[in-house]
Coordinates of C-alpha atoms in Angstrom, one line a residue:
X1 CA -0.9 18.9 171.5
X2 CA -3.5 16.3 170.3
X3 CA -6.4 17.1 168.1
X4 CA -8.8 16.6 171.0
X5 CA -7.1 19.1 173.2
X6 CA -6.0 21.5 170.5
X7 CA -7.5 24.9 169.8
X8 CA -10.9 25.0 168.2
X9 CA -10.6 25.8 164.5
X10 CA -13.3 27.9 162.8
X11 CA -15.7 26.0 160.6
X12 CA -16.7 27.0 157.1
X13 CA -20.4 27.0 158.1
X14 CA -19.7 29.2 161.1
X15 CA -17.5 31.6 159.2
X16 CA -20.1 31.8 156.4
X17 CA -22.9 32.3 158.8
X18 CA -21.1 35.2 160.5
X19 CA -20.3 36.7 157.1
X20 CA -23.9 36.4 156.1
X21 CA -25.0 38.0 159.4
X22 CA -22.7 40.9 159.0
X23 CA -23.6 41.4 155.3
X24 CA -27.3 41.1 156.0
X25 CA -27.1 43.5 159.0
X26 CA -25.2 46.0 157.0
X27 CA -27.5 45.7 154.1
X28 CA -30.6 46.0 156.3
X29 CA -29.2 49.1 158.1
X30 CA -28.2 50.7 154.8
X31 CA -31.5 49.9 153.3
X32 CA -33.3 51.2 156.3
X33 CA -31.4 54.5 156.4
X34 CA -31.8 54.9 152.6
X35 CA -35.6 54.2 152.8
X36 CA -35.9 56.6 155.7
X37 CA -34.2 59.4 153.8
X38 CA -36.1 58.8 150.6
X39 CA -39.4 58.4 152.5
X40 CA -38.9 61.7 154.3
X41 CA -38.5 63.6 151.0
X42 CA -41.4 61.8 149.3
X43 CA -43.7 62.4 152.3
X44 CA -42.8 66.1 152.2
X45 CA -43.7 66.3 148.5
X46 CA -46.9 64.3 149.1
X47 CA -48.0 66.5 151.9
X48 CA -47.2 69.7 149.9
X49 CA -49.3 68.2 147.0
X50 CA -52.1 67.5 149.5
X51 CA -52.0 71.1 150.8
X52 CA -52.2 72.3 147.2
X53 CA -55.1 70.0 146.4
X54 CA -56.9 71.0 149.5
X55 CA -56.5 74.7 148.7
X56 CA -58.0 74.0 145.2
X57 CA -61.0 72.2 146.6
X58 CA -61.6 74.8 149.4
X59 CA -61.3 77.6 146.9
X60 CA -64.0 76.2 144.8
X61 CA -66.3 75.8 147.8
X62 CA -65.6 79.4 148.9
X63 CA -66.4 80.8 145.5
X64 CA -69.8 79.0 145.5
X65 CA -70.8 80.1 149.0
X66 CA -73.0 83.2 149.3
X67 CA -72.2 84.0 152.9
X68 CA -69.6 82.8 155.3
X69 CA -69.2 83.6 159.0
X70 CA -66.0 85.0 160.3
X71 CA -65.1 81.7 162.0
X72 CA -66.2 78.2 161.2
X73 CA -67.6 76.3 164.2
X74 CA -65.7 73.2 165.4
X75 CA -68.6 71.0 164.5
X76 CA -68.4 72.2 160.9
X77 CA -64.7 71.7 160.5
X78 CA -64.1 68.3 158.8
X79 CA -60.3 68.3 159.1
X80 CA -58.1 68.1 162.1
X81 CA -54.9 67.9 160.0
X82 CA -55.2 71.2 158.1
X83 CA -56.0 74.8 158.9
X84 CA -57.0 77.6 156.5
X85 CA -57.5 81.4 156.3
X86 CA -59.2 83.7 153.8
X87 CA -57.4 87.0 153.8
X88 CA -58.8 90.1 152.0
X89 CA -57.0 92.5 149.7
X90 CA -56.0 94.8 152.6
X91 CA -54.5 91.9 154.6
X92 CA -57.4 91.6 157.0
X93 CA -58.5 88.1 158.1
X94 CA -62.0 87.4 156.6
X95 CA -62.6 83.8 157.5
X96 CA -60.6 81.0 159.2
X97 CA -60.9 77.4 160.4
X98 CA -60.8 76.8 164.2
X99 CA -57.3 75.4 163.9
X100 CA -55.9 78.4 162.2
X101 CA -54.2 81.2 164.1
X102 CA -56.2 84.4 164.8
X103 CA -53.5 86.4 163.2
X104 CA -53.6 86.6 159.4
X105 CA -50.8 85.0 157.5
X106 CA -49.0 87.5 155.3
X107 CA -47.1 85.3 152.9
X108 CA -46.4 85.3 149.1
X109 CA -48.1 83.0 146.7
X110 CA -46.9 79.4 146.8
X111 CA -45.4 77.4 149.6
X112 CA -43.9 79.1 152.7
X113 CA -42.9 78.3 156.2
X114 CA -44.4 80.4 159.0
X115 CA -43.8 80.5 162.7
X116 CA -46.4 81.6 165.1
X117 CA -45.0 84.1 167.6
X118 CA -47.9 83.5 170.0
X119 CA -48.1 81.3 173.1
X120 CA -48.3 78.1 171.1
X121 CA -45.3 78.9 168.9
X122 CA -46.3 76.4 166.2
X123 CA -44.5 76.1 163.0
X124 CA -46.7 76.0 159.8
X125 CA -46.3 74.9 156.3
X126 CA -48.5 77.2 154.3
X127 CA -49.8 77.1 150.7
X128 CA -51.1 80.5 149.4
X129 CA -53.5 80.7 146.5
X130 CA -55.1 83.9 145.0
X131 CA -58.9 83.9 145.5
X132 CA -61.4 86.7 144.6
X133 CA -63.5 88.0 147.4
X134 CA -66.4 90.4 147.7
X135 CA -64.0 93.2 148.7
X136 CA -61.6 92.4 145.9
X137 CA -58.8 90.0 145.2
X138 CA -57.9 88.0 148.3
X139 CA -55.8 85.1 149.4
X140 CA -56.7 81.6 150.5
X141 CA -54.1 80.0 152.7
X142 CA -54.1 76.3 153.6
X143 CA -51.6 75.2 156.2
X144 CA -50.4 72.2 158.3
X145 CA -48.4 72.3 161.4
X146 CA -44.8 71.1 161.3
X147 CA -45.5 68.8 164.2
X148 CA -48.2 67.0 162.2
X149 CA -45.9 66.7 159.2
X150 CA -43.1 65.4 161.5
X151 CA -45.4 62.8 162.9
X152 CA -46.5 61.6 159.5
X153 CA -42.9 61.4 158.3
X154 CA -41.9 59.5 161.4
X155 CA -44.7 56.9 161.1
X156 CA -44.1 56.3 157.4
X157 CA -40.3 56.3 157.8
X158 CA -40.3 54.0 160.7
X159 CA -42.7 51.6 159.0
X160 CA -40.6 51.6 155.9
X161 CA -37.3 51.2 157.8
X162 CA -38.8 48.4 159.9
X163 CA -40.0 46.7 156.7
X164 CA -36.5 46.9 155.2
X165 CA -34.9 45.5 158.4
X166 CA -37.5 42.8 158.5
X167 CA -36.8 41.8 154.9
X168 CA -33.0 41.9 155.7
X169 CA -33.4 39.6 158.7
X170 CA -35.6 37.2 156.8
X171 CA -33.1 37.2 153.9
X172 CA -30.3 36.5 156.4
X173 CA -32.2 33.6 157.9
X174 CA -33.0 32.2 154.5
X175 CA -29.4 32.6 153.2
X176 CA -28.0 31.0 156.4
X177 CA -30.4 28.1 156.0
X178 CA -29.5 27.7 152.4
X179 CA -25.7 27.9 153.2
X180 CA -26.1 25.1 155.8
X181 CA -28.1 23.0 153.4
X182 CA -25.4 23.5 150.7
X183 CA -22.7 22.5 153.2
X184 CA -24.6 19.4 154.5
X185 CA -23.1 17.2 151.7
X186 CA -19.6 18.3 152.8
X187 CA -20.4 17.2 156.4
X188 CA -21.7 13.9 155.1
X189 CA -18.5 13.4 153.0
X190 CA -16.4 14.2 156.1
X191 CA -18.3 11.5 158.1
X192 CA -17.7 9.0 155.3
X193 CA -14.0 9.9 155.1
X194 CA -13.7 9.5 158.9
X195 CA -14.5 5.8 158.5
X196 CA -12.7 5.3 155.2
X197 CA -9.9 2.7 155.1
X198 CA -8.1 2.8 151.7
X199 CA -6.6 -0.6 152.5
X200 CA -10.1 -2.2 152.6
X201 CA -11.1 -2.8 149.0
X202 CA -14.7 -3.4 150.1
X203 CA -15.2 0.1 151.3
X204 CA -16.5 2.7 148.8
X205 CA -17.1 6.4 149.4
X206 CA -20.6 7.5 148.6
X207 CA -21.2 9.2 145.2
X208 CA -21.3 13.0 145.3
X209 CA -23.7 15.2 143.3
X210 CA -21.8 18.4 143.8
X211 CA -19.0 18.9 141.3
X212 CA -16.5 20.2 143.9
X213 CA -17.2 17.3 146.3
X214 CA -17.1 14.8 143.4
X215 CA -13.6 16.1 142.6
X216 CA -12.6 15.8 146.3
X217 CA -14.0 12.2 146.4
X218 CA -12.0 11.3 143.2
X219 CA -8.8 12.8 144.6
X220 CA -9.2 10.9 147.9
X221 CA -9.9 7.6 146.1
X222 CA -6.9 8.1 143.9
X223 CA -4.8 8.9 146.9
X224 CA -6.2 5.8 148.7
X225 CA -5.4 3.6 145.7
X226 CA -1.8 4.8 145.6
X227 CA -1.4 4.4 149.3
X228 CA -2.9 0.9 149.3
X229 CA -0.6 -0.1 146.5
X230 CA 2.5 1.3 148.3
X231 CA 1.5 -0.5 151.5
X232 CA 0.9 -3.7 149.6
X233 CA 4.3 -3.4 148.0
X234 CA 6.0 -2.8 151.4
X235 CA 4.1 -5.7 153.0
X236 CA 5.1 -8.0 150.2
X237 CA 8.7 -7.0 150.5
X238 CA 8.8 -7.2 154.3
X239 CA 7.1 -10.6 154.3
X240 CA 9.5 -12.0 151.7
X241 CA 12.4 -10.5 153.5
X242 CA 11.3 -12.0 156.8
X243 CA 10.7 -15.4 155.3
X244 CA 14.0 -15.3 153.6
X245 CA 15.7 -14.5 156.9
X246 CA 13.9 -17.2 159.0
X247 CA 15.5 -20.2 157.3
X248 CA 19.1 -18.9 157.5
X249 CA 18.5 -17.9 161.1
X250 CA 17.3 -21.4 162.0
X251 CA 20.4 -22.8 160.3
X252 CA 22.6 -20.4 162.2
X253 CA 21.1 -21.4 165.5
X254 CA 21.7 -25.1 164.8
X255 CA 25.3 -24.4 163.8
X256 CA 25.9 -22.3 166.8
X257 CA 24.5 -25.0 169.1
X258 CA 26.8 -27.5 167.6
X259 CA 29.8 -25.1 167.9
X260 CA 29.0 -24.5 171.6
X261 CA 29.3 -28.3 172.3
X262 CA 32.5 -28.6 170.4
X263 CA 34.2 -25.3 171.3
X264 CA 36.8 -24.9 174.0
X265 CA 35.7 -23.3 177.2
X266 CA 37.4 -19.9 176.5
X267 CA 35.3 -19.5 173.3
X268 CA 31.9 -20.6 174.6
X269 CA 31.0 -17.3 176.2
X270 CA 31.4 -15.5 172.8
X271 CA 29.5 -18.1 171.0
X272 CA 26.7 -18.0 173.5
X273 CA 26.3 -14.2 173.0
X274 CA 26.2 -14.8 169.3
X275 CA 23.5 -17.4 169.7
X276 CA 21.5 -15.1 171.9
X277 CA 21.7 -12.3 169.3
X278 CA 20.6 -14.7 166.6
X279 CA 17.7 -15.8 168.8
X280 CA 16.6 -12.2 169.4
X281 CA 16.7 -11.6 165.7
X282 CA 14.5 -14.7 165.1
X283 CA 11.9 -13.3 167.6
X284 CA 11.9 -10.0 165.8
X285 CA 11.4 -11.7 162.5
X286 CA 8.6 -13.8 163.9
X287 CA 6.8 -10.6 165.2
X288 CA 7.2 -8.9 161.8
X289 CA 5.8 -11.9 160.0
X290 CA 2.8 -11.8 162.4
X291 CA 2.2 -8.1 161.7
X292 CA 2.5 -8.3 158.0
X293 CA 0.4 -11.5 157.8
X294 CA -2.5 -9.9 159.6
X295 CA -2.1 -6.5 157.9
X296 CA -3.4 -4.9 161.2
X297 CA -6.8 -6.3 160.4
X298 CA -8.1 -7.7 163.7
X299 CA -9.6 -11.2 164.2
X300 CA -11.2 -10.8 167.6
X301 CA -11.2 -14.0 169.6
X302 CA -11.8 -15.0 173.2
X303 CA -8.4 -16.1 174.4
X304 CA -6.7 -17.1 177.6
X305 CA -3.9 -14.7 178.4
X306 CA -2.0 -17.2 180.5
X307 CA -2.1 -19.9 177.8
X308 CA -1.1 -17.3 175.2
X309 CA 2.0 -16.2 177.2
X310 CA 3.0 -19.9 177.7
X311 CA 3.3 -20.2 173.9
X312 CA 5.5 -17.1 173.4
X313 CA 9.3 -17.6 172.9
X314 CA 10.8 -15.9 175.9
X315 CA 14.4 -14.7 175.9
X316 CA 16.8 -17.0 177.8
X317 CA 17.3 -15.7 181.3
X318 CA 14.1 -13.7 181.6
X319 CA 11.5 -15.1 184.1
X320 CA 7.9 -14.0 183.6
X321 CA 5.4 -13.8 186.4
X322 CA 1.8 -14.3 185.0
X323 CA -1.4 -13.1 186.5
X324 CA -3.5 -15.4 188.7
X325 CA -7.2 -16.1 188.3
X326 CA -9.4 -15.5 185.3
X327 CA -7.2 -14.6 182.2
X328 CA -9.9 -14.6 179.5
X329 CA -9.6 -11.5 177.2
X330 CA -10.9 -10.4 173.8
X331 CA -8.1 -9.6 171.3
X332 CA -6.4 -10.7 168.2
X333 CA -4.0 -13.4 169.4
X334 CA -1.5 -13.0 166.6
X335 CA -1.2 -9.2 166.9
X336 CA -1.2 -9.3 170.7
X337 CA 1.6 -12.0 170.6
X338 CA 3.7 -9.8 168.3
X339 CA 3.4 -6.8 170.6
X340 CA 4.2 -8.8 173.8
X341 CA 7.1 -10.5 172.2
X342 CA 8.7 -7.2 171.4
X343 CA 8.0 -5.8 174.9
X344 CA 9.6 -8.8 176.6
X345 CA 12.6 -8.6 174.2
X346 CA 13.0 -5.0 175.1
X347 CA 13.0 -5.9 178.8
X348 CA 15.6 -8.6 178.3
X349 CA 17.9 -6.3 176.3
X350 CA 17.8 -3.6 179.0
X351 CA 19.1 -5.9 181.7
X352 CA 15.8 -7.3 183.1
X353 CA 15.9 -10.8 184.6
X354 CA 12.3 -10.8 185.8
X355 CA 9.1 -9.4 184.3
X356 CA 5.7 -9.1 185.9
X357 CA 2.4 -9.1 183.9
X358 CA -0.8 -8.0 185.4
X359 CA -4.3 -7.6 184.0
X360 CA -6.7 -4.7 184.9
X361 CA -10.2 -4.6 183.5
X362 CA -11.8 -1.3 182.6
X363 CA -15.5 -0.3 183.2
X364 CA -16.0 0.2 179.5
X365 CA -15.2 -3.4 178.7
X366 CA -11.6 -2.8 177.7
X367 CA -8.5 -3.8 179.6
X368 CA -4.9 -2.8 180.5
X369 CA -2.0 -5.1 180.4
X370 CA 0.6 -3.8 182.8
X371 CA 4.1 -5.2 182.1
X372 CA 6.9 -4.2 184.5
X373 CA 10.5 -5.4 184.9
X374 CA 13.6 -5.0 187.0
X375 CA 15.7 -3.7 184.2
X376 CA 17.7 -0.5 184.1
X377 CA 14.7 1.7 183.2
X378 CA 14.9 5.2 181.8
X379 CA 15.2 8.7 183.2
X380 CA 12.1 10.8 183.9
X381 CA 12.7 13.1 181.0
X382 CA 13.2 10.2 178.7
X383 CA 9.9 8.6 179.9
X384 CA 8.1 12.0 179.2
X385 CA 9.6 12.2 175.8
X386 CA 8.7 8.6 174.9
X387 CA 5.1 9.2 176.1
X388 CA 4.9 12.3 173.9
X389 CA 6.2 10.4 170.9
X390 CA 3.7 7.6 171.5
X391 CA 0.8 10.0 171.8
X392 CA 1.8 11.8 168.6
X393 CA 2.9 8.6 166.9
X394 CA 6.2 10.2 166.0
X395 CA 8.3 7.0 166.4
X396 CA 11.2 7.7 164.1
X397 CA 14.4 8.6 165.9
X398 CA 12.7 8.6 169.3
X399 CA 12.2 4.9 170.2
X400 CA 13.0 1.4 169.2
X401 CA 11.1 -1.2 167.2
X402 CA 9.6 -2.8 170.3
X403 CA 7.7 0.1 171.7
X404 CA 6.6 1.2 168.2
X405 CA 5.2 -2.2 167.3
X406 CA 3.5 -2.6 170.7
X407 CA 1.8 0.8 170.2
X408 CA 0.6 -0.1 166.7
X409 CA -0.9 -3.3 168.1
X410 CA -2.6 -1.4 170.9
X411 CA -4.0 1.2 168.5
X412 CA -5.3 -1.6 166.2
X413 CA -7.3 -2.8 169.2
X414 CA -8.7 0.7 169.9
X415 CA -6.3 1.5 172.7
X416 CA -2.8 2.9 173.1
X417 CA 0.6 2.3 174.9
X418 CA 1.8 4.5 177.8
X419 CA 4.8 4.4 180.1
X420 CA 3.7 4.8 183.7
X421 CA 5.9 6.0 186.5
X422 CA 7.5 3.2 188.6
X423 CA 9.9 3.4 191.5
X424 CA 12.5 1.0 189.8
X425 CA 12.9 -0.7 186.5
X426 CA 10.7 -0.1 183.5
X427 CA 6.9 -0.5 182.9
X428 CA 4.5 -0.2 180.1
X429 CA 0.7 -0.1 180.1
X430 CA -0.8 -1.6 177.0
X431 CA -4.5 -0.6 176.8
X432 CA -6.9 -2.6 174.6
X433 CA -10.4 -1.2 173.8
X434 CA -13.6 -3.2 174.2
X435 CA -14.5 -5.8 171.6
X436 CA -16.9 -4.2 169.0
X437 CA -20.4 -5.7 168.8

């Protein structure tokens, strides 16, 4: 499975964003619940202190008053949040506010909870304070309904919890933005690495100001230098080996040609097969020299495909049918020649006597060179396996030198090599990408 069609892998930024979201949501929820619980307790204490303070103030006012009606008029009541009663020594209700029950509260000094058994059935939080009256020592009772206290607690708790959630959300957004900002240099380094060619000494990776990224850059540069050195050594060895082979092969061909003229008829067939094998080896060496001389670095040129094919050394006994009409294409002539030489040699080795080359232009400016022959071909399962190996670039043990070199040439041109289905023989489709601007 190729990288383009493989499963989507999670990104560091995405995973970090999800983790931050979960942590922030958990923190905000925990903070909101904690604030809610703390606020409830604090509000209860504050309301109790308010009741106590109200009873102190009201007690001072009652001590200073000379006369007081049994009930305070609604217009004279300045509070809609509290109710009060003044109870005499005998437990009789002396005075009350309009919000207070008509039944006297009979509670001990301090704070108490009281439930009205009347029609309203209100629950009260009552603070009882001793207060002298004309008839003797009495009691001043200041109260607040439980519904009022619940409303106050709910408003304060919800406001506090909402504030905690809002702060948590803002923190999440800020941390997510900061995380993406911190990961931006990593994305930039990834983009630089995508176009980095360790074999091109003119390319330099941008400097990194983050220590971790600077270490990655240094490691990649070191790896690139070692890779470039190894490739250079292999190219040098292969080039020297190919040059060293070319001269003896030329001498062998000359000697075999002379031997064919002088040999008796019964030996000429064997000498001819030997000369053909030497000629094939010469063509392979020529293709290898071309590849190592270019180093897979393209020199784009406008070339005529028909003229290029006329210059290629074809195997003896293989006829090539060239395309008609306009044959102008953009490619590296040396690399393309190396790839086509190997494909034609493959066709000849597998019993082909005739090959057909056709040119198909693509809408994006690229082209496909379709080369078919009348050779022995391959089974369907072999063709599928070869296509899979070409797609994955897993050449070793699955194909010969010809297909591998042709695929490398196609990839150097921004294309690829595929084996299409044909009714007989064998065919390859060598796709070349458009010429870069």
